[in-house]
Amino acid sequence: MHERSLVQTLLNQVQQIVADDGGGVVKEIQVQVGDLSGVEPILFESAFTELATECFSQDCRLVLDIVPVKAECRLCGQCFEVQDYEFLCPACGTGPVEVIQGDQVKLMSITVDSENLVSGAKS
Amino acid sequence: MNTRVISVRRDIQAEQKADAAAERERLGRRGTLVINLLSSPGSGKTSLLEATARHWAGRRSMAVLVGDLETDRDAQRLAPLVPVAQLTTGGACHLELPLVQRGLQALGDPAVDFLFIENVGNLVCPASHDLAEHLRVVLISTTEGDDKPGKYPKMFRTSQAMVVTKQDLLPHVPFSIEAVTEDALKIQPALNVLTSCAIDNRGIQEWCEFLEQQYQKKIESVYEPAGNR
Ligand SMILES: [Zn+2]
């Protein structure tokens, strides 16, 4: 269950990014999880629910976007969606393929409520 | 309500990956090939390392960092043969780079030819963590299912080699080397497949030769000898 450590990494980054951006109350965190990221979305969500309420407000939402695996053939350049984890180029069938999407956990965006900002924060 | 959206679009492990790449580069430049060994519990990582240490005794230098949930039994088995440090995760399901770096320090950061990281027995979580290895090797024993690659695609996709262990048990178990190879190659067509048996030493020479080839390919091109010290 390494989802906990990934969520902790995520939350640390969110805190840092929001602080650098002038602060505010975190309302929503959008995260992209690839099918080949090694992350189980349900475990990620439950770890988030547990850890985020410690860092942020009670109503901070996680929006998970699950993305399919895409790869590109290094021989013929064909881009394709990987089905059933078969990493074979459908065009030439021989080339080594490189994963171009779906093997990462990506922090996409953070929605912040700046209404209750304490005075002194940047506008 | 006064809300704003901060766009980030960044891999949350980008920093860890960069740290691992820097450590990999440092170890490579001073002549150490790092091998991350992964498998389910009981697949024979420690036995393979014992056989490797015996094969190379006096000819090649190696050290082992043993990741374990709680105990140091595997480390005790290896200690008479090679320098070994225990990395106890306290129940965590995978190793992370800072633990590996602490283990290296505990050994005095030795400039060995081969540094093995024996990861905790788990085919899921360790796949997502770069430990500065030059080579990721997944072990699968003949007592496991030969359909495992398809069940743990990330692990097999990110590995460069697969070692089928406990070859001696093949006549007694429903396991096919052809089937497991076919399953694994769909996920990683560039995977090197090896077989071994630590009891009668079958495949150990081929395994060691494979590691020496990898050493030549990945280390000798970047190795900068420290010179006369
Ligand atoms: Zn192609």
CSV table of C-alpha atoms and ligand atoms in Angstrom, one decimal:
chain,number,residue,atom,x,y,z
A,1,MET,CA,0.0,0.0,0.0
A,2,HIS,CA,2.4,2.7,-1.2
A,3,GLU,CA,-0.5,4.9,-2.1
A,4,ARG,CA,-0.1,6.6,1.4
A,5,SER,CA,3.4,7.6,0.7
A,6,LEU,CA,2.4,9.0,-2.8
A,7,VAL,CA,-0.5,10.9,-1.3
A,8,GLN,CA,1.9,12.4,1.4
A,9,THR,CA,4.3,13.4,-1.4
A,10,LEU,CA,1.4,15.0,-3.3
A,11,LEU,CA,0.1,16.9,-0.2
A,12,ASN,CA,3.5,18.3,0.6
A,13,GLN,CA,3.8,19.6,-2.9
A,14,VAL,CA,0.3,21.1,-2.8
A,15,GLN,CA,1.1,23.0,0.4
A,16,GLN,CA,4.4,24.3,-1.1
A,17,ILE,CA,2.8,25.4,-4.4
A,18,VAL,CA,-0.1,27.1,-2.7
A,19,ALA,CA,2.1,28.9,-0.3
A,20,ASP,CA,4.4,30.1,-3.1
A,21,ASP,CA,1.3,31.3,-5.0
A,22,GLY,CA,0.0,33.5,-2.3
A,23,GLY,CA,-1.8,31.1,0.0
A,24,GLY,CA,-5.5,30.3,0.5
A,25,VAL,CA,-7.8,27.4,1.4
A,26,VAL,CA,-7.3,24.4,-0.8
A,27,LYS,CA,-10.7,23.4,-2.2
A,28,GLU,CA,-9.9,20.9,-4.9
A,29,ILE,CA,-6.9,18.9,-6.1
A,30,GLN,CA,-6.9,17.4,-9.6
A,31,VAL,CA,-4.7,14.4,-10.2
A,32,GLN,CA,-4.1,12.3,-13.2
A,33,VAL,CA,-3.5,8.6,-12.5
A,34,GLY,CA,-2.2,6.4,-15.3
A,35,ASP,CA,-3.3,2.8,-15.8
A,36,LEU,CA,0.4,1.8,-15.6
A,37,SER,CA,1.3,4.1,-12.6
A,38,GLY,CA,1.0,1.2,-10.2
A,39,VAL,CA,-1.6,3.1,-8.2
A,40,GLU,CA,-4.9,1.6,-7.1
A,41,PRO,CA,-7.4,4.6,-7.4
A,42,ILE,CA,-9.5,3.3,-4.5
A,43,LEU,CA,-6.5,3.1,-2.2
A,44,PHE,CA,-5.3,6.5,-3.3
A,45,GLU,CA,-8.7,8.0,-2.6
A,46,SER,CA,-8.9,6.5,0.9
A,47,ALA,CA,-5.4,7.6,1.7
A,48,PHE,CA,-6.3,11.1,0.5
A,49,THR,CA,-9.4,11.3,2.6
A,50,GLU,CA,-7.4,10.3,5.7
A,51,LEU,CA,-4.4,12.5,5.1
A,52,ALA,CA,-5.9,15.6,3.4
A,53,THR,CA,-8.1,16.4,6.3
A,54,GLU,CA,-5.0,16.7,8.5
A,55,CYS,CA,-3.4,19.2,6.2
A,56,PHE,CA,-6.3,21.0,4.7
A,57,SER,CA,-9.9,21.8,5.3
A,58,GLN,CA,-12.5,19.2,5.8
A,59,ASP,CA,-14.1,19.8,2.4
A,60,CYS,CA,-11.0,19.6,0.2
A,61,ARG,CA,-11.9,17.4,-2.8
A,62,LEU,CA,-9.8,15.1,-4.8
A,63,VAL,CA,-10.7,14.7,-8.5
A,64,LEU,CA,-9.0,11.7,-10.0
A,65,ASP,CA,-8.7,11.4,-13.7
A,66,ILE,CA,-7.8,7.8,-14.8
A,67,VAL,CA,-5.9,7.9,-18.1
A,68,PRO,CA,-5.2,5.0,-20.5
A,69,VAL,CA,-1.7,3.9,-21.4
A,70,LYS,CA,-0.4,5.4,-24.7
A,71,ALA,CA,2.8,4.5,-26.4
A,72,GLU,CA,4.8,5.5,-29.4
A,73,CYS,CA,6.8,3.2,-31.7
A,74,ARG,CA,10.4,4.4,-31.9
A,75,LEU,CA,10.8,2.7,-35.3
A,76,CYS,CA,7.9,3.9,-37.3
A,77,GLY,CA,6.5,6.7,-35.1
A,78,GLN,CA,3.0,5.2,-34.7
A,79,CYS,CA,1.1,6.4,-31.6
A,80,PHE,CA,-1.3,3.9,-30.1
A,81,GLU,CA,-3.4,3.1,-27.0
A,82,VAL,CA,-2.0,0.1,-25.2
A,83,GLN,CA,-4.6,-2.6,-24.7
A,84,ASP,CA,-4.2,-5.4,-22.2
A,85,TYR,CA,-0.6,-4.3,-21.5
A,86,GLU,CA,0.6,-5.5,-24.9
A,87,PHE,CA,3.4,-3.3,-25.9
A,88,LEU,CA,3.6,-4.2,-29.6
A,89,CYS,CA,3.4,-1.6,-32.3
A,90,PRO,CA,0.2,-2.3,-34.2
A,91,ALA,CA,1.6,-0.7,-37.4
A,92,CYS,CA,5.0,-2.4,-37.9
A,93,GLY,CA,4.9,-5.0,-35.1
A,94,THR,CA,8.6,-4.9,-34.6
A,95,GLY,CA,9.7,-1.5,-33.1
A,96,PRO,CA,10.5,-0.9,-29.5
A,97,VAL,CA,7.8,1.3,-28.0
A,98,GLU,CA,8.0,4.0,-25.5
A,99,VAL,CA,5.3,4.8,-23.0
A,100,ILE,CA,4.2,8.4,-23.5
A,101,GLN,CA,1.2,8.5,-21.2
A,102,GLY,CA,-0.2,6.5,-18.4
A,103,ASP,CA,2.8,5.5,-16.2
A,104,GLN,CA,2.7,8.5,-13.9
A,105,VAL,CA,0.8,10.2,-11.2
A,106,LYS,CA,0.5,13.8,-12.2
A,107,LEU,CA,-0.7,16.8,-10.1
A,108,MET,CA,-2.7,18.7,-12.7
A,109,SER,CA,-4.2,21.7,-10.8
A,110,ILE,CA,-5.2,23.1,-7.5
A,111,THR,CA,-8.3,25.1,-6.8
A,112,VAL,CA,-7.8,27.6,-4.0
A,113,ASP,CA,-10.3,29.8,-2.2
A,114,SER,CA,-8.6,33.1,-1.4
A,115,GLU,CA,-11.6,34.9,0.1
A,116,ASN,CA,-10.5,34.2,3.7
A,117,LEU,CA,-6.9,35.1,3.1
A,118,VAL,CA,-5.2,36.7,6.0
A,119,SER,CA,-4.1,40.3,5.4
A,120,GLY,CA,-0.6,40.6,4.0
A,121,ALA,CA,-0.9,38.0,1.3
A,122,LYS,CA,-0.2,38.9,-2.2
A,123,SER,CA,-3.1,40.0,-4.3
B,1,MET,CA,-16.5,33.1,-3.5
B,2,ASN,CA,-13.1,34.2,-4.7
B,3,THR,CA,-11.5,31.1,-6.1
B,4,ARG,CA,-8.5,30.6,-8.4
B,5,VAL,CA,-7.0,27.6,-10.2
B,6,ILE,CA,-3.3,27.0,-10.1
B,7,SER,CA,-2.2,24.9,-13.0
B,8,VAL,CA,0.6,22.5,-12.2
B,9,ARG,CA,0.7,19.5,-14.6
B,10,ARG,CA,3.7,17.8,-13.0
B,11,ASP,CA,4.7,14.2,-12.1
B,12,ILE,CA,4.5,14.1,-8.4
B,13,GLN,CA,7.6,11.9,-8.3
B,14,ALA,CA,9.6,14.2,-10.5
B,15,GLU,CA,11.9,15.3,-7.6
B,16,GLN,CA,12.5,11.7,-6.4
B,17,LYS,CA,13.2,10.6,-10.0
B,18,ALA,CA,15.8,13.4,-10.4
B,19,ASP,CA,17.4,12.5,-7.1
B,20,ALA,CA,17.6,8.9,-8.2
B,21,ALA,CA,19.1,9.8,-11.6
B,22,ALA,CA,21.8,11.9,-9.8
B,23,GLU,CA,22.7,9.1,-7.5
B,24,ARG,CA,22.8,6.6,-10.4
B,25,GLU,CA,25.1,8.9,-12.2
B,26,ARG,CA,27.4,9.3,-9.2
B,27,LEU,CA,27.6,5.5,-8.6
B,28,GLY,CA,28.1,4.8,-12.3
B,29,ARG,CA,31.0,7.3,-12.6
B,30,ARG,CA,32.9,5.7,-9.8
B,31,GLY,CA,32.4,2.2,-11.2
B,32,THR,CA,29.5,0.7,-9.4
B,33,LEU,CA,26.6,-1.1,-11.2
B,34,VAL,CA,23.4,-0.9,-9.1
B,35,ILE,CA,20.9,-3.8,-9.4
B,36,ASN,CA,17.5,-3.6,-7.9
B,37,LEU,CA,16.2,-7.2,-7.3
B,38,LEU,CA,12.4,-7.6,-7.0
B,39,SER,CA,10.1,-10.5,-6.5
B,40,SER,CA,7.3,-11.9,-4.4
B,41,PRO,CA,8.3,-13.2,-1.0
B,42,GLY,CA,10.2,-16.5,-1.1
B,43,SER,CA,11.2,-16.4,-4.7
B,44,GLY,CA,14.9,-16.9,-3.9
B,45,LYS,CA,16.5,-13.5,-4.0
B,46,THR,CA,18.8,-14.3,-1.1
B,47,SER,CA,19.8,-17.7,-2.5
B,48,LEU,CA,20.6,-16.1,-5.9
B,49,LEU,CA,22.8,-13.5,-4.1
B,50,GLU,CA,24.6,-16.2,-2.1
B,51,ALA,CA,25.3,-18.2,-5.3
B,52,THR,CA,26.5,-15.0,-7.0
B,53,ALA,CA,28.8,-14.1,-4.2
B,54,ARG,CA,30.3,-17.6,-4.2
B,55,HIS,CA,30.8,-17.4,-8.0
B,56,TRP,CA,32.6,-14.1,-7.9
B,57,ALA,CA,34.6,-14.8,-4.7
B,58,GLY,CA,37.9,-12.9,-5.0
B,59,ARG,CA,37.3,-11.8,-8.6
B,60,ARG,CA,34.5,-9.2,-8.5
B,61,SER,CA,33.5,-7.1,-5.5
B,62,MET,CA,29.9,-6.8,-4.5
B,63,ALA,CA,27.8,-5.5,-1.6
B,64,VAL,CA,24.2,-6.0,-0.7
B,65,LEU,CA,21.5,-3.8,0.8
B,66,VAL,CA,18.8,-6.0,2.1
B,67,GLY,CA,15.3,-4.5,2.4
B,68,ASP,CA,13.1,-6.2,4.9
B,69,LEU,CA,9.8,-5.5,6.6
B,70,GLU,CA,11.0,-6.3,10.1
B,71,THR,CA,13.7,-9.0,10.4
B,72,ASP,CA,17.4,-9.2,9.5
B,73,ARG,CA,17.4,-13.0,8.6
B,74,ASP,CA,18.3,-12.5,5.0
B,75,ALA,CA,21.1,-10.1,5.9
B,76,GLN,CA,22.5,-12.6,8.4
B,77,ARG,CA,22.6,-15.3,5.7
B,78,LEU,CA,24.6,-13.0,3.4
B,79,ALA,CA,26.9,-11.4,6.0
B,80,PRO,CA,29.6,-14.2,6.0
B,81,LEU,CA,30.0,-13.7,2.2
B,82,VAL,CA,29.8,-10.0,1.3
B,83,PRO,CA,29.4,-6.6,3.0
B,84,VAL,CA,25.7,-6.3,3.7
B,85,ALA,CA,23.5,-3.6,5.3
B,86,GLN,CA,20.0,-4.1,6.5
B,87,LEU,CA,17.3,-1.6,5.5
B,88,THR,CA,14.3,-2.1,7.7
B,89,THR,CA,11.2,-0.4,6.4
B,90,GLY,CA,9.2,-0.9,9.6
B,91,GLY,CA,6.4,-2.6,7.7
B,92,ALA,CA,6.3,-0.4,4.6
B,93,CYS,CA,5.8,-2.2,1.4
B,94,HIS,CA,8.7,-0.8,-0.6
B,95,LEU,CA,12.1,0.9,-0.3
B,96,GLU,CA,12.8,4.5,-1.1
B,97,LEU,CA,16.0,6.2,-2.2
B,98,PRO,CA,16.8,7.9,1.2
B,99,LEU,CA,16.8,4.4,2.9
B,100,VAL,CA,19.2,3.1,0.2
B,101,GLN,CA,21.5,6.1,0.7
B,102,ARG,CA,21.5,5.5,4.5
B,103,GLY,CA,22.4,1.8,3.9
B,104,LEU,CA,25.2,2.8,1.6
B,105,GLN,CA,26.6,5.2,4.2
B,106,ALA,CA,26.3,2.4,6.8
B,107,LEU,CA,28.6,0.3,4.6
B,108,GLY,CA,31.1,3.2,4.2
B,109,ASP,CA,30.0,3.9,0.6
B,110,PRO,CA,32.2,1.1,-0.7
B,111,ALA,CA,33.3,1.4,-4.4
B,112,VAL,CA,32.3,-2.2,-5.2
B,113,ASP,CA,31.7,-3.4,-8.8
B,114,PHE,CA,28.2,-4.5,-8.1
B,115,LEU,CA,25.7,-3.1,-5.5
B,116,PHE,CA,22.6,-5.3,-5.1
B,117,ILE,CA,19.5,-3.9,-3.5
B,118,GLU,CA,17.3,-6.8,-2.4
B,119,ASN,CA,13.9,-5.1,-2.3
B,120,VAL,CA,11.1,-6.2,-0.1
B,121,GLY,CA,9.0,-9.1,-1.4
B,122,ASN,CA,6.2,-7.4,-3.3
B,123,LEU,CA,5.6,-7.0,-7.1
B,124,VAL,CA,3.4,-3.9,-6.9
B,125,CYS,CA,4.7,-1.0,-4.8
B,126,PRO,CA,8.4,-1.3,-5.5
B,127,ALA,CA,7.7,-0.9,-9.2
B,128,SER,CA,6.9,2.8,-8.7
B,129,HIS,CA,10.1,3.7,-6.9
B,130,ASP,CA,13.4,4.4,-8.6
B,131,LEU,CA,16.3,3.4,-6.2
B,132,ALA,CA,19.1,4.7,-8.5
B,133,GLU,CA,19.5,1.3,-10.1
B,134,HIS,CA,21.1,0.8,-13.5
B,135,LEU,CA,19.3,-2.5,-13.8
B,136,ARG,CA,16.0,-3.7,-12.5
B,137,VAL,CA,15.7,-7.5,-12.3
B,138,VAL,CA,12.5,-9.3,-11.4
B,139,LEU,CA,12.6,-12.9,-10.1
B,140,ILE,CA,9.8,-15.4,-10.5
B,141,SER,CA,10.1,-18.9,-9.1
B,142,THR,CA,8.6,-22.0,-10.7
B,143,THR,CA,6.4,-22.4,-7.6
B,144,GLU,CA,4.5,-19.2,-8.6
B,145,GLY,CA,1.9,-18.8,-11.4
B,146,ASP,CA,3.4,-18.5,-14.9
B,147,ASP,CA,0.7,-15.8,-15.6
B,148,LYS,CA,2.3,-13.4,-13.1
B,149,PRO,CA,3.7,-10.8,-15.6
B,150,GLY,CA,0.2,-10.0,-16.9
B,151,LYS,CA,-1.0,-9.5,-13.3
B,152,TYR,CA,1.9,-7.1,-12.4
B,153,PRO,CA,2.5,-5.2,-15.7
B,154,LYS,CA,4.3,-2.2,-14.2
B,155,MET,CA,6.9,-4.4,-12.6
B,156,PHE,CA,7.6,-6.3,-15.7
B,157,ARG,CA,7.4,-3.3,-18.0
B,158,THR,CA,10.0,-1.4,-15.9
B,159,SER,CA,12.4,-4.4,-15.6
B,160,GLN,CA,15.3,-5.2,-17.9
B,161,ALA,CA,15.7,-8.8,-16.9
B,162,MET,CA,13.6,-11.7,-15.5
B,163,VAL,CA,15.2,-14.6,-13.7
B,164,VAL,CA,13.1,-17.8,-13.4
B,165,THR,CA,14.4,-19.4,-10.2
B,166,LYS,CA,14.0,-22.9,-8.6
B,167,GLN,CA,14.5,-24.5,-12.1
B,168,ASP,CA,15.0,-27.8,-10.3
B,169,LEU,CA,11.3,-28.0,-9.3
B,170,LEU,CA,10.0,-27.7,-12.9
B,171,PRO,CA,9.2,-31.4,-13.2
B,172,HIS,CA,7.0,-31.1,-10.1
B,173,VAL,CA,5.0,-27.9,-10.6
B,174,PRO,CA,2.5,-26.7,-13.2
B,175,PHE,CA,4.8,-23.9,-14.5
B,176,SER,CA,5.9,-23.3,-18.1
B,177,ILE,CA,9.0,-21.3,-18.9
B,178,GLU,CA,7.6,-20.8,-22.4
B,179,ALA,CA,4.3,-19.4,-21.1
B,180,VAL,CA,5.9,-17.0,-18.6
B,181,THR,CA,8.4,-15.8,-21.2
B,182,GLU,CA,5.6,-15.2,-23.7
B,183,ASP,CA,3.5,-13.4,-21.1
B,184,ALA,CA,6.4,-11.2,-20.1
B,185,LEU,CA,7.6,-10.3,-23.6
B,186,LYS,CA,4.2,-8.9,-24.5
B,187,ILE,CA,4.7,-6.3,-21.8
B,188,GLN,CA,8.5,-5.8,-22.2
B,189,PRO,CA,9.8,-7.1,-25.6
B,190,ALA,CA,13.3,-6.1,-24.6
B,191,LEU,CA,13.3,-8.2,-21.5
B,192,ASN,CA,16.3,-10.5,-20.9
B,193,VAL,CA,15.1,-13.9,-19.7
B,194,LEU,CA,17.4,-16.1,-17.6
B,195,THR,CA,16.8,-19.3,-15.6
B,196,SER,CA,18.6,-20.4,-12.4
B,197,CYS,CA,18.8,-22.9,-9.7
B,198,ALA,CA,20.7,-21.9,-6.6
B,199,ILE,CA,20.9,-25.4,-5.2
B,200,ASP,CA,22.8,-27.1,-8.0
B,201,ASN,CA,24.2,-23.8,-9.4
B,202,ARG,CA,22.5,-24.1,-12.8
B,203,GLY,CA,22.3,-20.8,-14.6
B,204,ILE,CA,24.5,-19.0,-12.1
B,205,GLN,CA,27.4,-18.6,-14.5
B,206,GLU,CA,25.0,-17.3,-17.2
B,207,TRP,CA,23.5,-14.8,-14.7
B,208,CYS,CA,27.0,-13.5,-13.7
B,209,GLU,CA,28.0,-13.2,-17.3
B,210,PHE,CA,24.8,-11.2,-18.0
B,211,LEU,CA,25.7,-8.9,-15.2
B,212,GLU,CA,29.3,-8.4,-16.4
B,213,GLN,CA,27.9,-7.6,-19.9
B,214,GLN,CA,25.6,-5.0,-18.4
B,215,TYR,CA,28.6,-3.7,-16.4
B,216,GLN,CA,30.5,-3.2,-19.6
B,217,LYS,CA,27.6,-1.6,-21.4
B,218,LYS,CA,26.5,0.8,-18.6
B,219,ILE,CA,29.5,1.5,-16.5
B,220,GLU,CA,32.7,1.2,-18.4
B,221,SER,CA,31.7,3.9,-20.8
B,222,VAL,CA,31.2,6.4,-18.0
B,223,TYR,CA,33.6,5.2,-15.4
B,224,GLU,CA,36.3,7.7,-14.4
B,225,PRO,CA,38.9,6.0,-12.3
B,226,ALA,CA,39.8,8.0,-9.3
B,227,GLY,CA,43.5,7.6,-10.2
B,228,ASN,CA,46.3,7.3,-7.7
B,229,ARG,CA,45.1,8.1,-4.2
C,1,ZN,ZN,6.1,0.7,-35.4
